[in-house]
PDB file of C-alpha atoms in Angstrom:
ATOM      1  CA  SER A   1      36.596   3.641  -6.378  1.00 51.00           C
ATOM      2  CA  SER A   2      36.548   7.333  -5.540  1.00 55.00           C
ATOM      3  CA  THR A   3      34.600   9.189  -2.898  1.00 54.00           C
ATOM      4  CA  PHE A   4      33.680  12.861  -3.116  1.00 52.00           C
ATOM      5  CA  TYR A   5      32.640  14.514   0.135  1.00 52.00           C
ATOM      6  CA  LEU A   6      30.669  17.648  -0.513  1.00 50.00           C
ATOM      7  CA  GLY A   7      31.379  20.844   1.325  1.00 51.00           C
ATOM      8  CA  LYS A   8      29.773  24.215   0.743  1.00 50.00           C
ATOM      9  CA  GLY A   9      31.512  24.919  -2.591  1.00 58.00           C
ATOM     10  CA  LYS A  10      30.964  22.290  -5.269  1.00 70.00           C
ATOM     11  CA  LEU A  11      33.223  23.674  -7.995  1.00 78.00           C
ATOM     12  CA  GLU A  12      36.189  21.536  -6.940  1.00 79.00           C
ATOM     13  CA  GLU A  13      34.049  18.389  -6.815  1.00 79.00           C
ATOM     14  CA  LEU A  14      32.632  19.197 -10.267  1.00 82.00           C
ATOM     15  CA  LYS A  15      36.183  19.554 -11.619  1.00 83.00           C
ATOM     16  CA  GLN A  16      37.077  16.150 -10.140  1.00 80.00           C
ATOM     17  CA  LEU A  17      34.031  14.517 -11.707  1.00 81.00           C
ATOM     18  CA  ASN A  18      34.889  16.093 -15.052  1.00 81.00           C
ATOM     19  CA  GLN A  19      38.418  14.676 -14.761  1.00 80.00           C
ATOM     20  CA  VAL A  20      36.988  11.199 -14.212  1.00 76.00           C
ATOM     21  CA  THR A  21      34.889  11.695 -17.355  1.00 77.00           C
ATOM     22  CA  ARG A  22      37.956  12.637 -19.389  1.00 77.00           C
ATOM     23  CA  ASP A  23      39.667   9.428 -18.227  1.00 71.00           C
ATOM     24  CA  ILE A  24      36.633   7.205 -18.761  1.00 71.00           C
ATOM     25  CA  GLY A  25      38.031   5.514 -21.872  1.00 64.00           C
ATOM     26  CA  GLN A  26      40.889   4.029 -19.827  1.00 66.00           C
ATOM     27  CA  ILE A  27      38.767   3.016 -16.837  1.00 62.00           C
ATOM     28  CA  GLN A  28      37.307  -0.466 -16.467  1.00 68.00           C
ATOM     29  CA  GLY A  29      34.668  -0.712 -13.763  1.00 68.00           C
ATOM     30  CA  ARG A  30      34.899   2.177 -11.353  1.00 70.00           C
ATOM     31  CA  ALA A  31      32.563   3.321  -8.604  1.00 72.00           C
ATOM     32  CA  ILE A  32      32.295   6.955  -7.605  1.00 76.00           C
ATOM     33  CA  PHE A  33      30.469   7.914  -4.451  1.00 78.00           C
ATOM     34  CA  VAL A  34      29.231  11.452  -3.881  1.00 78.00           C
ATOM     35  CA  THR A  35      28.371  11.704  -0.222  1.00 77.00           C
ATOM     36  CA  GLY A  36      27.447  14.425   2.220  1.00 75.00           C
ATOM     37  CA  GLU A  37      24.777  15.680   4.533  1.00 76.00           C
ATOM     38  CA  ALA A  38      21.225  16.124   3.290  1.00 75.00           C
ATOM     39  CA  GLY A  39      20.647  19.377   1.445  1.00 78.00           C
ATOM     40  CA  LEU A  40      24.246  19.980   0.328  1.00 77.00           C
ATOM     41  CA  GLY A  41      23.426  19.582  -3.353  1.00 80.00           C
ATOM     42  CA  LYS A  42      24.649  16.099  -4.270  1.00 81.00           C
ATOM     43  CA  THR A  43      21.857  15.572  -6.782  1.00 84.00           C
ATOM     44  CA  ARG A  44      22.429  19.036  -8.272  1.00 84.00           C
ATOM     45  CA  LEU A  45      26.165  18.348  -8.573  1.00 84.00           C
ATOM     46  CA  ILE A  46      25.476  15.139 -10.502  1.00 85.00           C
ATOM     47  CA  TRP A  47      22.956  16.963 -12.690  1.00 85.00           C
ATOM     48  CA  GLU A  48      25.502  19.683 -13.508  1.00 85.00           C
ATOM     49  CA  TRP A  49      28.141  17.056 -14.247  1.00 86.00           C
ATOM     50  CA  GLN A  50      25.805  15.140 -16.571  1.00 85.00           C
ATOM     51  CA  ARG A  51      25.012  18.273 -18.579  1.00 84.00           C
ATOM     52  CA  HIS A  52      28.614  18.289 -19.809  1.00 81.00           C
ATOM     53  CA  LEU A  53      29.044  14.598 -20.523  1.00 83.00           C
ATOM     54  CA  PRO A  54      29.868  13.535 -24.083  1.00 81.00           C
ATOM     55  CA  ALA A  55      26.863  12.245 -26.021  1.00 79.00           C
ATOM     56  CA  GLU A  56      28.484   8.832 -26.612  1.00 79.00           C
ATOM     57  CA  LEU A  57      28.306   7.983 -22.908  1.00 81.00           C
ATOM     58  CA  HIS A  58      25.335   5.914 -21.787  1.00 83.00           C
ATOM     59  CA  VAL A  59      23.928   7.381 -18.555  1.00 86.00           C
ATOM     60  CA  TRP A  60      21.282   5.341 -16.751  1.00 89.00           C
ATOM     61  CA  HIS A  61      19.425   6.524 -13.650  1.00 87.00           C
ATOM     62  CA  GLY A  62      17.675   5.101 -10.656  1.00 87.00           C
ATOM     63  CA  ALA A  63      16.501   6.787  -7.477  1.00 84.00           C
ATOM     64  CA  ALA A  64      15.341   5.138  -4.290  1.00 82.00           C
ATOM     65  CA  GLN A  65      12.266   6.660  -2.671  1.00 82.00           C
ATOM     66  CA  ASN A  66      11.475   7.242   0.987  1.00 81.00           C
ATOM     67  CA  PHE A  67       8.282   5.196   0.812  1.00 77.00           C
ATOM     68  CA  PRO A  68       7.819   1.435   0.488  1.00 74.00           C
ATOM     69  CA  GLN A  69       8.708   0.110  -2.951  1.00 74.00           C
ATOM     70  CA  SER A  70       8.935  -3.294  -4.498  1.00 75.00           C
ATOM     71  CA  ALA A  71      12.190  -5.170  -4.079  1.00 74.00           C
ATOM     72  CA  TYR A  72      14.821  -4.077  -6.580  1.00 85.00           C
ATOM     73  CA  ALA A  73      12.774  -0.998  -7.577  1.00 88.00           C
ATOM     74  CA  VAL A  74      15.867   1.113  -8.168  1.00 89.00           C
ATOM     75  CA  TRP A  75      17.306  -1.530 -10.506  1.00 91.00           C
ATOM     76  CA  GLN A  76      13.983  -1.772 -12.316  1.00 92.00           C
ATOM     77  CA  GLN A  77      14.213   1.977 -12.948  1.00 92.00           C
ATOM     78  CA  VAL A  78      17.826   1.831 -14.072  1.00 93.00           C
ATOM     79  CA  ILE A  79      17.312  -0.985 -16.556  1.00 95.00           C
ATOM     80  CA  LEU A  80      13.886  -0.082 -17.953  1.00 95.00           C
ATOM     81  CA  GLN A  81      14.686   3.619 -18.324  1.00 94.00           C
ATOM     82  CA  GLY A  82      18.175   2.884 -19.625  1.00 93.00           C
ATOM     83  CA  LEU A  83      16.753   0.652 -22.342  1.00 95.00           C
ATOM     84  CA  ASN A  84      13.928   3.158 -22.909  1.00 94.00           C
ATOM     85  CA  LEU A  85      11.356   0.488 -22.093  1.00 95.00           C
ATOM     86  CA  GLN A  86       9.527   1.998 -19.125  1.00 91.00           C
ATOM     87  CA  ASN A  87       6.251   2.165 -21.125  1.00 93.00           C
ATOM     88  CA  ALA A  88       6.770  -0.972 -23.196  1.00 93.00           C
ATOM     89  CA  PHE A  89       4.679  -4.123 -23.065  1.00 93.00           C
ATOM     90  CA  TYR A  90       6.095  -7.215 -21.396  1.00 91.00           C
ATOM     91  CA  GLU A  91       6.780  -9.042 -24.670  1.00 92.00           C
ATOM     92  CA  GLU A  92       8.757  -6.102 -26.056  1.00 95.00           C
ATOM     93  CA  VAL A  93      10.810  -5.843 -22.874  1.00 94.00           C
ATOM     94  CA  THR A  94      11.656  -9.544 -22.847  1.00 93.00           C
ATOM     95  CA  GLY A  95      12.600  -9.406 -26.531  1.00 94.00           C
ATOM     96  CA  VAL A  96      15.019  -6.528 -25.930  1.00 95.00           C
ATOM     97  CA  LEU A  97      16.429  -8.215 -22.831  1.00 95.00           C
ATOM     98  CA  LEU A  98      17.055 -11.430 -24.721  1.00 94.00           C
ATOM     99  CA  ASP A  99      18.773  -9.501 -27.489  1.00 94.00           C
ATOM    100  CA  ARG A 100      20.938  -7.576 -25.016  1.00 94.00           C
ATOM    101  CA  VAL A 101      21.840 -10.433 -22.688  1.00 93.00           C
ATOM    102  CA  GLY A 102      22.420 -12.836 -25.574  1.00 87.00           C
ATOM    103  CA  ASN A 103      21.366 -15.991 -23.772  1.00 87.00           C
ATOM    104  CA  LYS A 104      17.966 -17.413 -22.733  1.00 90.00           C
ATOM    105  CA  THR A 105      19.505 -18.731 -19.514  1.00 91.00           C
ATOM    106  CA  TRP A 106      19.499 -15.254 -17.961  1.00 93.00           C
ATOM    107  CA  LEU A 107      16.034 -14.193 -19.091  1.00 93.00           C
ATOM    108  CA  PRO A 108      14.013 -15.769 -16.215  1.00 93.00           C
ATOM    109  CA  TYR A 109      16.200 -13.958 -13.677  1.00 94.00           C
ATOM    110  CA  LEU A 110      15.781 -10.623 -15.420  1.00 94.00           C
ATOM    111  CA  GLU A 111      12.020 -11.200 -15.533  1.00 93.00           C
ATOM    112  CA  ILE A 112      12.010 -11.743 -11.774  1.00 92.00           C
ATOM    113  CA  LEU A 113      14.179  -8.671 -11.222  1.00 92.00           C
ATOM    114  CA  LEU A 114      12.079  -6.397 -13.412  1.00 92.00           C
ATOM    115  CA  PHE A 115       8.569  -7.792 -13.043  1.00 91.00           C
ATOM    116  CA  GLY A 116       8.589 -10.093 -10.029  1.00 86.00           C
ATOM    117  CA  LYS A 117       7.463 -12.852 -12.388  1.00 82.00           C
ATOM    118  CA  VAL A 118       8.693 -16.272 -11.263  1.00 82.00           C
ATOM    119  CA  PRO A 119       8.511 -18.925 -14.015  1.00 79.00           C
ATOM    120  CA  GLU A 120       6.151 -21.809 -13.385  1.00 76.00           C
ATOM    121  CA  GLU A 121       8.799 -24.342 -14.400  1.00 76.00           C
ATOM    122  CA  GLY A 122      12.569 -24.626 -14.486  1.00 78.00           C
ATOM    123  CA  THR A 123      15.544 -24.498 -12.205  1.00 82.00           C
ATOM    124  CA  VAL A 124      14.669 -21.040 -10.891  1.00 86.00           C
ATOM    125  CA  ARG A 125      11.939 -22.493  -8.658  1.00 85.00           C
ATOM    126  CA  SER A 126      14.346 -24.900  -6.993  1.00 88.00           C
ATOM    127  CA  LEU A 127      16.818 -22.217  -5.876  1.00 91.00           C
ATOM    128  CA  GLN A 128      17.153 -21.138  -2.272  1.00 91.00           C
ATOM    129  CA  PRO A 129      16.510 -17.397  -1.669  1.00 88.00           C
ATOM    130  CA  GLU A 130      20.216 -16.534  -1.425  1.00 91.00           C
ATOM    131  CA  GLN A 131      21.004 -18.522  -4.574  1.00 93.00           C
ATOM    132  CA  LEU A 132      18.191 -16.764  -6.394  1.00 92.00           C
ATOM    133  CA  LYS A 133      19.472 -13.363  -5.308  1.00 91.00           C
ATOM    134  CA  GLU A 134      22.961 -14.257  -6.585  1.00 94.00           C
ATOM    135  CA  GLN A 135      21.529 -15.286  -9.946  1.00 94.00           C
ATOM    136  CA  LEU A 136      19.421 -12.116 -10.194  1.00 94.00           C
ATOM    137  CA  PHE A 137      22.498  -9.968  -9.733  1.00 93.00           C
ATOM    138  CA  ALA A 138      24.564 -12.162 -12.078  1.00 95.00           C
ATOM    139  CA  ALA A 139      21.929 -11.674 -14.790  1.00 95.00           C
ATOM    140  CA  ALA A 140      21.813  -7.910 -14.192  1.00 94.00           C
ATOM    141  CA  ARG A 141      25.615  -7.760 -14.261  1.00 93.00           C
ATOM    142  CA  ARG A 142      25.675  -9.693 -17.542  1.00 94.00           C
ATOM    143  CA  LEU A 143      23.134  -7.309 -19.068  1.00 95.00           C
ATOM    144  CA  LEU A 144      25.006  -4.201 -17.903  1.00 92.00           C
ATOM    145  CA  GLN A 145      28.358  -5.587 -19.066  1.00 91.00           C
ATOM    146  CA  ASN A 146      26.912  -6.249 -22.512  1.00 92.00           C
ATOM    147  CA  ILE A 147      25.577  -2.690 -22.653  1.00 91.00           C
ATOM    148  CA  ALA A 148      28.968  -1.342 -21.538  1.00 87.00           C
ATOM    149  CA  LYS A 149      30.664  -3.187 -24.425  1.00 87.00           C
ATOM    150  CA  GLN A 150      28.886  -0.762 -26.749  1.00 85.00           C
ATOM    151  CA  GLY A 151      30.428   2.228 -24.987  1.00 81.00           C
ATOM    152  CA  PRO A 152      31.037   3.578 -21.509  1.00 83.00           C
ATOM    153  CA  LEU A 153      28.070   3.160 -19.189  1.00 86.00           C
ATOM    154  CA  ILE A 154      27.448   5.414 -16.214  1.00 86.00           C
ATOM    155  CA  ILE A 155      24.835   4.340 -13.682  1.00 88.00           C
ATOM    156  CA  VAL A 156      23.613   7.060 -11.353  1.00 86.00           C
ATOM    157  CA  LEU A 157      21.910   5.836  -8.188  1.00 85.00           C
ATOM    158  CA  ASP A 158      20.381   8.592  -6.090  1.00 85.00           C
ATOM    159  CA  ASN A 159      19.031   8.567  -2.537  1.00 82.00           C
ATOM    160  CA  LEU A 160      20.728   5.316  -1.591  1.00 78.00           C
ATOM    161  CA  GLN A 161      19.748   5.799   2.035  1.00 79.00           C
ATOM    162  CA  TRP A 162      16.238   4.707   0.997  1.00 78.00           C
ATOM    163  CA  LEU A 163      17.253   1.489  -0.792  1.00 77.00           C
ATOM    164  CA  ASP A 164      15.378  -1.654   0.116  1.00 69.00           C
ATOM    165  CA  GLN A 165      17.489  -4.430   1.700  1.00 72.00           C
ATOM    166  CA  LEU A 166      17.512  -6.641  -1.383  1.00 69.00           C
ATOM    167  CA  SER A 167      18.789  -3.950  -3.749  1.00 64.00           C
TER     168      SER A 167
END
């Protein structure tokens, strides 16, 4: 994990991010945090960095908003936009999810995460809230790991100060 604290000049931070990108083939699971006061240009720095990323990198986005959202809204954005399914019908989304996650076991959890749809039957209904949350994140992790097997995956989460508690 690396943390970049932004000051007034962002050129050094951009160079550091570019270095991480050059090393991305050797990195397995790394978190990079770009932090700083409001208005310093964190989002712009990430935008500039992304403009120079190699085309073979998968870059998925999610941004929390400063108004009430559904639980897991940022993860809904990341996954649906990343899979280019934000305007797709439910059946198409579930078909792609099943293909990407490779196992029907995880599908009900991804449906809850993305649509808030709890199955009428099955073990999902018998789980306690904390157990359900663990399974939701396990399913999301499985999906993202499968995507990352196809090539490096970068997930950009913006405005984390506005995240809902569950996310």
